[in-house]
PDB file of C-alpha atoms in Angstrom:
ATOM      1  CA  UNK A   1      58.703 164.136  67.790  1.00 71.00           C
ATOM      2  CA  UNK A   2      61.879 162.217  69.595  1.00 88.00           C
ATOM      3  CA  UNK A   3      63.297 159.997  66.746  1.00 94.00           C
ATOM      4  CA  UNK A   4      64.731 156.646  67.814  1.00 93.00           C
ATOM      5  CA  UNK A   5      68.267 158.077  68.182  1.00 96.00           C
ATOM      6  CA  UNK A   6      67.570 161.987  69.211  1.00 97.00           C
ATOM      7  CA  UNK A   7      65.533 162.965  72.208  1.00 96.00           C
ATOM      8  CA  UNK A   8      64.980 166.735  70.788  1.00 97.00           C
ATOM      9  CA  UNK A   9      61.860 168.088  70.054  1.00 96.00           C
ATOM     10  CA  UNK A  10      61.048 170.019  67.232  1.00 95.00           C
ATOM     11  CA  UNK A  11      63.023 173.822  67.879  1.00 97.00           C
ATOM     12  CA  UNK A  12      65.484 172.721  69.771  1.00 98.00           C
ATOM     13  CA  UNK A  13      68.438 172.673  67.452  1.00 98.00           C
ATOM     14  CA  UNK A  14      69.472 176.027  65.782  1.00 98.00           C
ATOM     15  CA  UNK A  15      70.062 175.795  61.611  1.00 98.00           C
ATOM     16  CA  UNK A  16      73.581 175.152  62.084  1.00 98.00           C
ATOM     17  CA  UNK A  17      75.184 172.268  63.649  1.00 98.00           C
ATOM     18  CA  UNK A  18      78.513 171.812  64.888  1.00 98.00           C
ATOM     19  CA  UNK A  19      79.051 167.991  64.911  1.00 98.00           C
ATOM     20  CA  UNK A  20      82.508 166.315  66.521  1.00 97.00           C
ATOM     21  CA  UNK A  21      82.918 162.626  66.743  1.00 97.00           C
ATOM     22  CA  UNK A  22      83.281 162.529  70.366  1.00 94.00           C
ATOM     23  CA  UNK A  23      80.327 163.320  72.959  1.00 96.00           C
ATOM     24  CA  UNK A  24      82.751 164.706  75.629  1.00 94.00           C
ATOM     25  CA  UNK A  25      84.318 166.676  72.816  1.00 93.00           C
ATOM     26  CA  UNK A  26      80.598 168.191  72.234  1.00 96.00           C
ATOM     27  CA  UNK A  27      79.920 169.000  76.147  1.00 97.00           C
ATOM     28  CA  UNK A  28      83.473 170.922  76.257  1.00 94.00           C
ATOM     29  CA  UNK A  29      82.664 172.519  73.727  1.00 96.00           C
ATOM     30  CA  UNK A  30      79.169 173.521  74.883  1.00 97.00           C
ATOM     31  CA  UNK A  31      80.348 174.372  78.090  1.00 97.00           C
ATOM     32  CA  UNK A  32      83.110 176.624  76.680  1.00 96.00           C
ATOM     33  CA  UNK A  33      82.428 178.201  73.807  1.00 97.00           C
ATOM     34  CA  UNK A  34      78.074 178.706  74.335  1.00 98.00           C
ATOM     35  CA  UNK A  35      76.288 180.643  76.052  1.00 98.00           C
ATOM     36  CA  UNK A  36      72.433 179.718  77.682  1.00 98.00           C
ATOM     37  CA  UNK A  37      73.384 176.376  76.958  1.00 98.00           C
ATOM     38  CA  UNK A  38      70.785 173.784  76.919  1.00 98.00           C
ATOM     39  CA  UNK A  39      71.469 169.907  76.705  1.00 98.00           C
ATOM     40  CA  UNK A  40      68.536 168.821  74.131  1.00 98.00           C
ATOM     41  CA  UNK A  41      69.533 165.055  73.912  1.00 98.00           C
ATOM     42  CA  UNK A  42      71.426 162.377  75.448  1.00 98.00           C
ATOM     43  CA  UNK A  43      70.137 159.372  73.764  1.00 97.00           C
ATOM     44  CA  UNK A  44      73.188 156.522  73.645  1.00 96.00           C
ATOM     45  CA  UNK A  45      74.829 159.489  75.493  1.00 96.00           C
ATOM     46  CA  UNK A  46      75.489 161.079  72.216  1.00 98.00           C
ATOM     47  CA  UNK A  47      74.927 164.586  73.904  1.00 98.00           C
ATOM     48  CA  UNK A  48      73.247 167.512  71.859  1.00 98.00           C
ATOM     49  CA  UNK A  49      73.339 171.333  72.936  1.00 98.00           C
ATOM     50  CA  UNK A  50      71.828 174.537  71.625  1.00 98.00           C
ATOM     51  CA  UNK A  51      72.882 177.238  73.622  1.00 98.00           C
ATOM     52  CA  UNK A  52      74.508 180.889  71.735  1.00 98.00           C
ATOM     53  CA  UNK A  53      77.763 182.237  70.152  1.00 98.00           C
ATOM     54  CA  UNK A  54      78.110 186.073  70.094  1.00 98.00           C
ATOM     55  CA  UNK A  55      74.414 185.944  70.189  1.00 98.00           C
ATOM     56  CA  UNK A  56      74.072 183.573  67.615  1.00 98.00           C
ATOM     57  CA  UNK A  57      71.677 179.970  67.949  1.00 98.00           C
ATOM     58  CA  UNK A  58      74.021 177.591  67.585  1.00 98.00           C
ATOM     59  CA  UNK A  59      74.288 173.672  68.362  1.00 98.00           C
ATOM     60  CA  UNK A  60      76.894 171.178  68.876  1.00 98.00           C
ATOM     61  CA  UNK A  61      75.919 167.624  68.687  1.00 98.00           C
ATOM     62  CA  UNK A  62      78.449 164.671  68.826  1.00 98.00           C
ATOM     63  CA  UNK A  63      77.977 162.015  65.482  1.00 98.00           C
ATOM     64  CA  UNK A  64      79.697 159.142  66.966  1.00 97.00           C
ATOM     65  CA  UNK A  65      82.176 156.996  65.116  1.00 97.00           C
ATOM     66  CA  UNK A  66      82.015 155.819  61.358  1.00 98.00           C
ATOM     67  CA  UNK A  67      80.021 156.294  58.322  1.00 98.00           C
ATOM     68  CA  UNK A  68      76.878 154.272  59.594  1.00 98.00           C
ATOM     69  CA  UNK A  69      77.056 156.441  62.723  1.00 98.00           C
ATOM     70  CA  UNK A  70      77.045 159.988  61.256  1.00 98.00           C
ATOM     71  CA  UNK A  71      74.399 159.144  58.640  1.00 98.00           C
ATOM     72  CA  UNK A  72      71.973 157.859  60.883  1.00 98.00           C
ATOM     73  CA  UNK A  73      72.365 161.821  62.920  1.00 98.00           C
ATOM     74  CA  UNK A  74      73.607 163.677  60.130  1.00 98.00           C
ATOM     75  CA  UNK A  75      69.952 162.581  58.153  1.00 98.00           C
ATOM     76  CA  UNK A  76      67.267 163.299  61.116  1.00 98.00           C
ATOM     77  CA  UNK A  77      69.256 166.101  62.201  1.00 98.00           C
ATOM     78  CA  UNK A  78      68.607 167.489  58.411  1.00 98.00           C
ATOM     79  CA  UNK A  79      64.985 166.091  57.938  1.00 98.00           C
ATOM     80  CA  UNK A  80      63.316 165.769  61.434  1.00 97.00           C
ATOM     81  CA  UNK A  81      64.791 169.423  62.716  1.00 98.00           C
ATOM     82  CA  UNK A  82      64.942 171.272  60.005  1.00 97.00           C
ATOM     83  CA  UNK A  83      68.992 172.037  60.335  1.00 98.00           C
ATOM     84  CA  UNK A  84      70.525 173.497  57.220  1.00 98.00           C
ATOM     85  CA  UNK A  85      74.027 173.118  57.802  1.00 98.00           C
ATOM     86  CA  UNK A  86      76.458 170.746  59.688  1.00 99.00           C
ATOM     87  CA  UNK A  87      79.975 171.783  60.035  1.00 98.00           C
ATOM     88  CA  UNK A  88      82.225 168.664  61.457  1.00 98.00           C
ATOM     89  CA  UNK A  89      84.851 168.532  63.534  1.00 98.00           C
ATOM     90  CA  UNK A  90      87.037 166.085  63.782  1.00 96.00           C
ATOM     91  CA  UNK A  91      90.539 164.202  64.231  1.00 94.00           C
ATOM     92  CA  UNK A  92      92.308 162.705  61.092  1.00 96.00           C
ATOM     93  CA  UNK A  93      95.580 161.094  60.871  1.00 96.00           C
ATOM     94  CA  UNK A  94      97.672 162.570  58.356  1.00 97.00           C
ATOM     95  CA  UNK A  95      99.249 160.886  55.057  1.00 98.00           C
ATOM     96  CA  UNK A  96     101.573 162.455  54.263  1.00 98.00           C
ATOM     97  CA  UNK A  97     104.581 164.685  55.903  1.00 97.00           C
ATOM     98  CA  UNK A  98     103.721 168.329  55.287  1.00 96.00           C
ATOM     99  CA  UNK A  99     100.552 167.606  57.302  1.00 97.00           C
ATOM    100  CA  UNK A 100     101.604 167.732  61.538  1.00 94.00           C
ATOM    101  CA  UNK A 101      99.829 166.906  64.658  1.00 93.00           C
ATOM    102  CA  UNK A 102      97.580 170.077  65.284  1.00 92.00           C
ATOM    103  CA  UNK A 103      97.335 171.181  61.755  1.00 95.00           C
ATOM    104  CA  UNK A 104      93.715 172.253  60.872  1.00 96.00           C
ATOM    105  CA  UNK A 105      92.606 170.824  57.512  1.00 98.00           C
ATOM    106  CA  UNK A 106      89.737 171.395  55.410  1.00 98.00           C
ATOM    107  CA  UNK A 107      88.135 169.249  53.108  1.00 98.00           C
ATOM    108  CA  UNK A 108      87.381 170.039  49.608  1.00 98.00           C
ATOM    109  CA  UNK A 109      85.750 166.688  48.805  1.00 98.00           C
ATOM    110  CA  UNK A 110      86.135 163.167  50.499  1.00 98.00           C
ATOM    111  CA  UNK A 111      87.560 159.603  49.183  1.00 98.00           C
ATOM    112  CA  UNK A 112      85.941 156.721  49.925  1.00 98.00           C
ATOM    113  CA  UNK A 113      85.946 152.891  49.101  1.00 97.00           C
ATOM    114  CA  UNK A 114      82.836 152.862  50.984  1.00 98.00           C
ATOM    115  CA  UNK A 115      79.109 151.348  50.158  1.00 98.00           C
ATOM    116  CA  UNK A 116      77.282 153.644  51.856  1.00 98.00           C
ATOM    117  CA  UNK A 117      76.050 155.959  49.428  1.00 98.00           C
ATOM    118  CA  UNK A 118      75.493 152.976  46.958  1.00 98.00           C
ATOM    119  CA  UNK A 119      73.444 151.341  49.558  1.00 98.00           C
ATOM    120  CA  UNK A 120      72.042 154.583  50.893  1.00 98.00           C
ATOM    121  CA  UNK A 121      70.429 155.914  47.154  1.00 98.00           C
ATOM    122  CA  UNK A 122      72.179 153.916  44.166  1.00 98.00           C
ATOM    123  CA  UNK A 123      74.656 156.756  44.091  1.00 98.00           C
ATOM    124  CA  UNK A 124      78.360 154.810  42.476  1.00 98.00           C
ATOM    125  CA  UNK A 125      80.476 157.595  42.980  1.00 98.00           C
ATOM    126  CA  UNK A 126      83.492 157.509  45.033  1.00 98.00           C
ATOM    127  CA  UNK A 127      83.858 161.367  46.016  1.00 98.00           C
ATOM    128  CA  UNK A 128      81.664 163.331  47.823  1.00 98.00           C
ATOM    129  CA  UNK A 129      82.311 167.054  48.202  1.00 98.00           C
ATOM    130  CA  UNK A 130      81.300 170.061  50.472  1.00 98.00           C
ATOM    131  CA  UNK A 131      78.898 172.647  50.432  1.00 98.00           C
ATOM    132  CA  UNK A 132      80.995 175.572  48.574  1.00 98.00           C
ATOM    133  CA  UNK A 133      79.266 178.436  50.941  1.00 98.00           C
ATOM    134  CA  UNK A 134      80.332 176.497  53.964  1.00 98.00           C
ATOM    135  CA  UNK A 135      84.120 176.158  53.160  1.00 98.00           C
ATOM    136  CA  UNK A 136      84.250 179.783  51.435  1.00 98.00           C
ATOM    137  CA  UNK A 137      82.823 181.252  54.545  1.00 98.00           C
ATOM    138  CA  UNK A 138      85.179 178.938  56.687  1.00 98.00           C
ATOM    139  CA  UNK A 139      88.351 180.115  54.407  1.00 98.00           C
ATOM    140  CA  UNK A 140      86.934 184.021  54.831  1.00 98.00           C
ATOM    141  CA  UNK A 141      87.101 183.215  58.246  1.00 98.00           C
ATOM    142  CA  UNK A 142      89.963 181.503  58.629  1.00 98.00           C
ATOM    143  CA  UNK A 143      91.839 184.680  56.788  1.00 98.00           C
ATOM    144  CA  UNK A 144      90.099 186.923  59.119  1.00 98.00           C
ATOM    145  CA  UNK A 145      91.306 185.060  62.312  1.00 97.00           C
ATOM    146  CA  UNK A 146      94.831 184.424  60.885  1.00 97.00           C
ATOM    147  CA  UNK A 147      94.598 180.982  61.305  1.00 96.00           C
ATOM    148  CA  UNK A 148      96.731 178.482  58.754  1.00 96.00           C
ATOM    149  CA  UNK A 149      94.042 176.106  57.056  1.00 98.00           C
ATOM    150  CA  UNK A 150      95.119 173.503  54.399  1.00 98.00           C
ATOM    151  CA  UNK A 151      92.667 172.406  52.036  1.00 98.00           C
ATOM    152  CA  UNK A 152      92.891 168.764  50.830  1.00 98.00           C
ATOM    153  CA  UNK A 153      90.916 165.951  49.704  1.00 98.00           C
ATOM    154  CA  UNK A 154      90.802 163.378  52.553  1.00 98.00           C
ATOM    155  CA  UNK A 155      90.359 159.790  52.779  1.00 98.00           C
ATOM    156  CA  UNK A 156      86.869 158.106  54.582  1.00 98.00           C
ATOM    157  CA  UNK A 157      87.315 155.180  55.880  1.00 98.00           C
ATOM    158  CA  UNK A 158      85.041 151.990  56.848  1.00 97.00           C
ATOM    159  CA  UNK A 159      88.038 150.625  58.701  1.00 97.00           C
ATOM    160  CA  UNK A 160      90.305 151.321  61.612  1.00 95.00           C
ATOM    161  CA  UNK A 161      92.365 148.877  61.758  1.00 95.00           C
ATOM    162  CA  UNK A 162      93.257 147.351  58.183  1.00 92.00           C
ATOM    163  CA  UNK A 163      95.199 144.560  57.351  1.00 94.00           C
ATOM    164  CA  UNK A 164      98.661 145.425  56.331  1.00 89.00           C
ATOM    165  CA  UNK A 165      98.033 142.510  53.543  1.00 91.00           C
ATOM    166  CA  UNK A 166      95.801 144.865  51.943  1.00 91.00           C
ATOM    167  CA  UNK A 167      98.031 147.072  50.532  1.00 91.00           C
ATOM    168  CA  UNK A 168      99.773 150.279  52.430  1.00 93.00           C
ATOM    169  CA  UNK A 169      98.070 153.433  52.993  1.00 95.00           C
ATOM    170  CA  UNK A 170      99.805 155.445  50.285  1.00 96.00           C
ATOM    171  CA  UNK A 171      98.153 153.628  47.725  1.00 96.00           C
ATOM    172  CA  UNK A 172      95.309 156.718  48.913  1.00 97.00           C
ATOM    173  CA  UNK A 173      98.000 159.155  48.152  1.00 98.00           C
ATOM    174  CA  UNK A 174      99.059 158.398  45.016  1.00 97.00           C
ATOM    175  CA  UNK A 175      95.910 156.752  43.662  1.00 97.00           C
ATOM    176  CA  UNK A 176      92.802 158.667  44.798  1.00 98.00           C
ATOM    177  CA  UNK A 177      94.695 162.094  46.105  1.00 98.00           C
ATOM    178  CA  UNK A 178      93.483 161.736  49.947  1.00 98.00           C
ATOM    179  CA  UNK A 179      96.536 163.446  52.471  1.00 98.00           C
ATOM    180  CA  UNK A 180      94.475 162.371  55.477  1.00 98.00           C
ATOM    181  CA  UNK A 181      92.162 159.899  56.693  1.00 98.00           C
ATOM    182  CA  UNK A 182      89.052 160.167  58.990  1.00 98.00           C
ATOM    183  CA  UNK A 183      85.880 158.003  59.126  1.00 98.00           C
ATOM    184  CA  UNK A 184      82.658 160.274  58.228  1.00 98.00           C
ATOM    185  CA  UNK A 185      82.648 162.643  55.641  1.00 98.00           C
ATOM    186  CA  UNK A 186      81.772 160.917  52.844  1.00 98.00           C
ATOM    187  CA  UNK A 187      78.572 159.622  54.428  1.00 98.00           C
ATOM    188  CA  UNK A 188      77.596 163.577  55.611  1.00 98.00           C
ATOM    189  CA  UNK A 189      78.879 165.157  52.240  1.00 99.00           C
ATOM    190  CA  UNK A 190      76.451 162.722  50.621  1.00 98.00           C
ATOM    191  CA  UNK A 191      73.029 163.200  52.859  1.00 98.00           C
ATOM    192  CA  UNK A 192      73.771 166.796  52.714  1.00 98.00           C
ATOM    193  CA  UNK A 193      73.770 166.551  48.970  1.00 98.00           C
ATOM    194  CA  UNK A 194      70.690 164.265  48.854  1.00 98.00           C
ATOM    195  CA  UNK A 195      68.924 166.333  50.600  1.00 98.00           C
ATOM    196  CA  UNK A 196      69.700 169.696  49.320  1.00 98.00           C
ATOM    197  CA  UNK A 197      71.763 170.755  52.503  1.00 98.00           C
ATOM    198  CA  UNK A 198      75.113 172.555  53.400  1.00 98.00           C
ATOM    199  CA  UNK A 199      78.081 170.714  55.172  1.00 99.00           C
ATOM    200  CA  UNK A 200      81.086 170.851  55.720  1.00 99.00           C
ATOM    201  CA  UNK A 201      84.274 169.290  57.775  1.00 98.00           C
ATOM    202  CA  UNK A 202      87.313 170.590  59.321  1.00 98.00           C
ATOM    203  CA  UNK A 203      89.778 168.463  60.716  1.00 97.00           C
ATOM    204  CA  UNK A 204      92.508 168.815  63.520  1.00 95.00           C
ATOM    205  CA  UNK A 205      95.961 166.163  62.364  1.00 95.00           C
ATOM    206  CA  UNK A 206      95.766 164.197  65.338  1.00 92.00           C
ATOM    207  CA  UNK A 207      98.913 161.955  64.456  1.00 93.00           C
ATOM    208  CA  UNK A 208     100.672 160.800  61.104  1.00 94.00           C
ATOM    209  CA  UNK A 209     101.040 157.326  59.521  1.00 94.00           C
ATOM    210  CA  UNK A 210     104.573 159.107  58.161  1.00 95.00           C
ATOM    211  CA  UNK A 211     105.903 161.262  61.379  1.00 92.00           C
ATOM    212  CA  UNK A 212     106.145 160.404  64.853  1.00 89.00           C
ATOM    213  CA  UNK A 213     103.725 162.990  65.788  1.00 85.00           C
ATOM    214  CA  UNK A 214     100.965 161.432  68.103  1.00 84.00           C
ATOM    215  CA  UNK A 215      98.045 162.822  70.689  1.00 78.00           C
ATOM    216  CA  UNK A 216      96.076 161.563  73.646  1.00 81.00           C
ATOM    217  CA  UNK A 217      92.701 161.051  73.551  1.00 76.00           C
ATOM    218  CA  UNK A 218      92.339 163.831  76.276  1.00 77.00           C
ATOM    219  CA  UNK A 219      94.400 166.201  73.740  1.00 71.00           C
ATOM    220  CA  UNK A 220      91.838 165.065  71.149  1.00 69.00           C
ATOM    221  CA  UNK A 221      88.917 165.827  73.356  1.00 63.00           C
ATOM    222  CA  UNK A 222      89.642 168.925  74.959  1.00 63.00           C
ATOM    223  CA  UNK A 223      92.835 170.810  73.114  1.00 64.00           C
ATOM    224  CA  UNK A 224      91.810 171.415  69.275  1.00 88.00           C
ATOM    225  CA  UNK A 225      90.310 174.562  70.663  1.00 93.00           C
ATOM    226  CA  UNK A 226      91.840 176.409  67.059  1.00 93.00           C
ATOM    227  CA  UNK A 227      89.697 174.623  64.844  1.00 96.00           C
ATOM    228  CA  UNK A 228      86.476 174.719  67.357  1.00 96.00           C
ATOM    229  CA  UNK A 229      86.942 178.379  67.424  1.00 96.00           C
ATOM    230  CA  UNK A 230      86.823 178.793  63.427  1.00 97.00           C
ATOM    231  CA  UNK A 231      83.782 176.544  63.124  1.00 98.00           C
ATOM    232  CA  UNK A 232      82.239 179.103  65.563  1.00 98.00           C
ATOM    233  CA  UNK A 233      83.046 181.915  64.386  1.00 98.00           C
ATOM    234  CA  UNK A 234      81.815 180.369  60.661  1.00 98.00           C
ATOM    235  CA  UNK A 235      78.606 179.273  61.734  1.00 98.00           C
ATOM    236  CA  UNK A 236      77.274 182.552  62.493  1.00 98.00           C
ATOM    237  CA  UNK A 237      77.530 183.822  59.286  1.00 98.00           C
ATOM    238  CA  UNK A 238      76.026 181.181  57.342  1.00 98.00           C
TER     239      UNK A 238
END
């Protein structure tokens, strides 16, 4: 039952999904954190594992970069393998300055200027939001764990690189509320909400448009062990 972009079967993934951007940021974490770890796909070497967490099925699959990226797995992860909730994990740059490098953010609904939920089911709305069980359980967590999370609306964007004749960033600050920016959210917030799913995304500041505060990609891949930890340690309870 391989879809075009997954080589799983049907089983292979566990109900909850841990999805980072990066696929060498899904094998460390699979080889770290899980235990009877089993790579499922490796289509487009976007890697997929289901392996265990104090027990727990869990899976960590990597969504690639961008909106069009994370819909296309985000969707057959939710309708071809019968996963109920995706957690992301991911790098954002921050906004604004009371958001540093290695800060762990949690979104409570995403910004976007994007099409792809127009295009996607009609849908003209410009914030998507979270699954409310996922982020209270990620909070409890969180508290638990004694780890700082800030909860903000963030910005999703179609574009990396935008012209600086377009207006500056802030104009997401003080028009639409966003304090960070990332590239996915909005597209998972709204599959999981067209298709009656939970998701979720936390976020590790990974530099600042307004600080110089800055990482490596090999920081990015292999160091926001904080946040990867609270995802864990969420996903077995939901």
């Amino acid at each position: 039952m391989a879809t075009p972009h997954n080589g799983a079967q049907k089983g292979d993934f566990a109900k909850t999904v841990l999805m980072p951007g990066d696929p060498l940021r899904a094998k460390f974490i699979a080889e770290t954190f899980l235990d009877d770890v089993k790579l499922v796909t490796s289509v487009r070497n976007v890697y997929g594992y289901t392996g265990t967490y104090k027990n727990v099925p869990v899976s960590v699959m990597a969504s690639g970069m961008g909106m069009p990226s994370i819909g296309i797995y985000s969707y057959e992860l939710y309708t071809q393998y019968d996963v109920e909730n995706i957690i992301r994990i991911g790098s954002a740059g921050s906004y604004v300055p009371d958001l540093h490098v290695y800060d762990v953010v949690l979104a409570n609904s995403a910004y976007s200027g994007s099409s792809f939920a127009r295009v996607q089911n009609g849908t003209t709305d410009d914030v998507m939001y979270p699954s409310v069980k996922i982020n209270d359980t990620i909070l409890k967590t969180a508290k638990i764990l004694d780890i700082p999370v800030k909860v903000e609306r963030i910005h999703s964007s179609d574009v990396f690189y935008e012209e600086a004749t377009n207006g500056s960033f802030e104009r997401y600050v003080t028009d639409h509320g966003a304090k960070a920016v990332e590239m996915e959210s909005f597209a998972l917030f709204h599959n999981a909400n067209v298709l009656g799913k939970g998701a979720a995304c936390l976020l590790t500041i990974s530099d600042s448009f307004v600080l110089d505060e800055d990482t490596t990609a090999e920081e990015r891949q292999n160091s926001f062990t904080t946040m990867m930890k609270l995802a864990l340690e969420a996903a077995i309870q939901l």
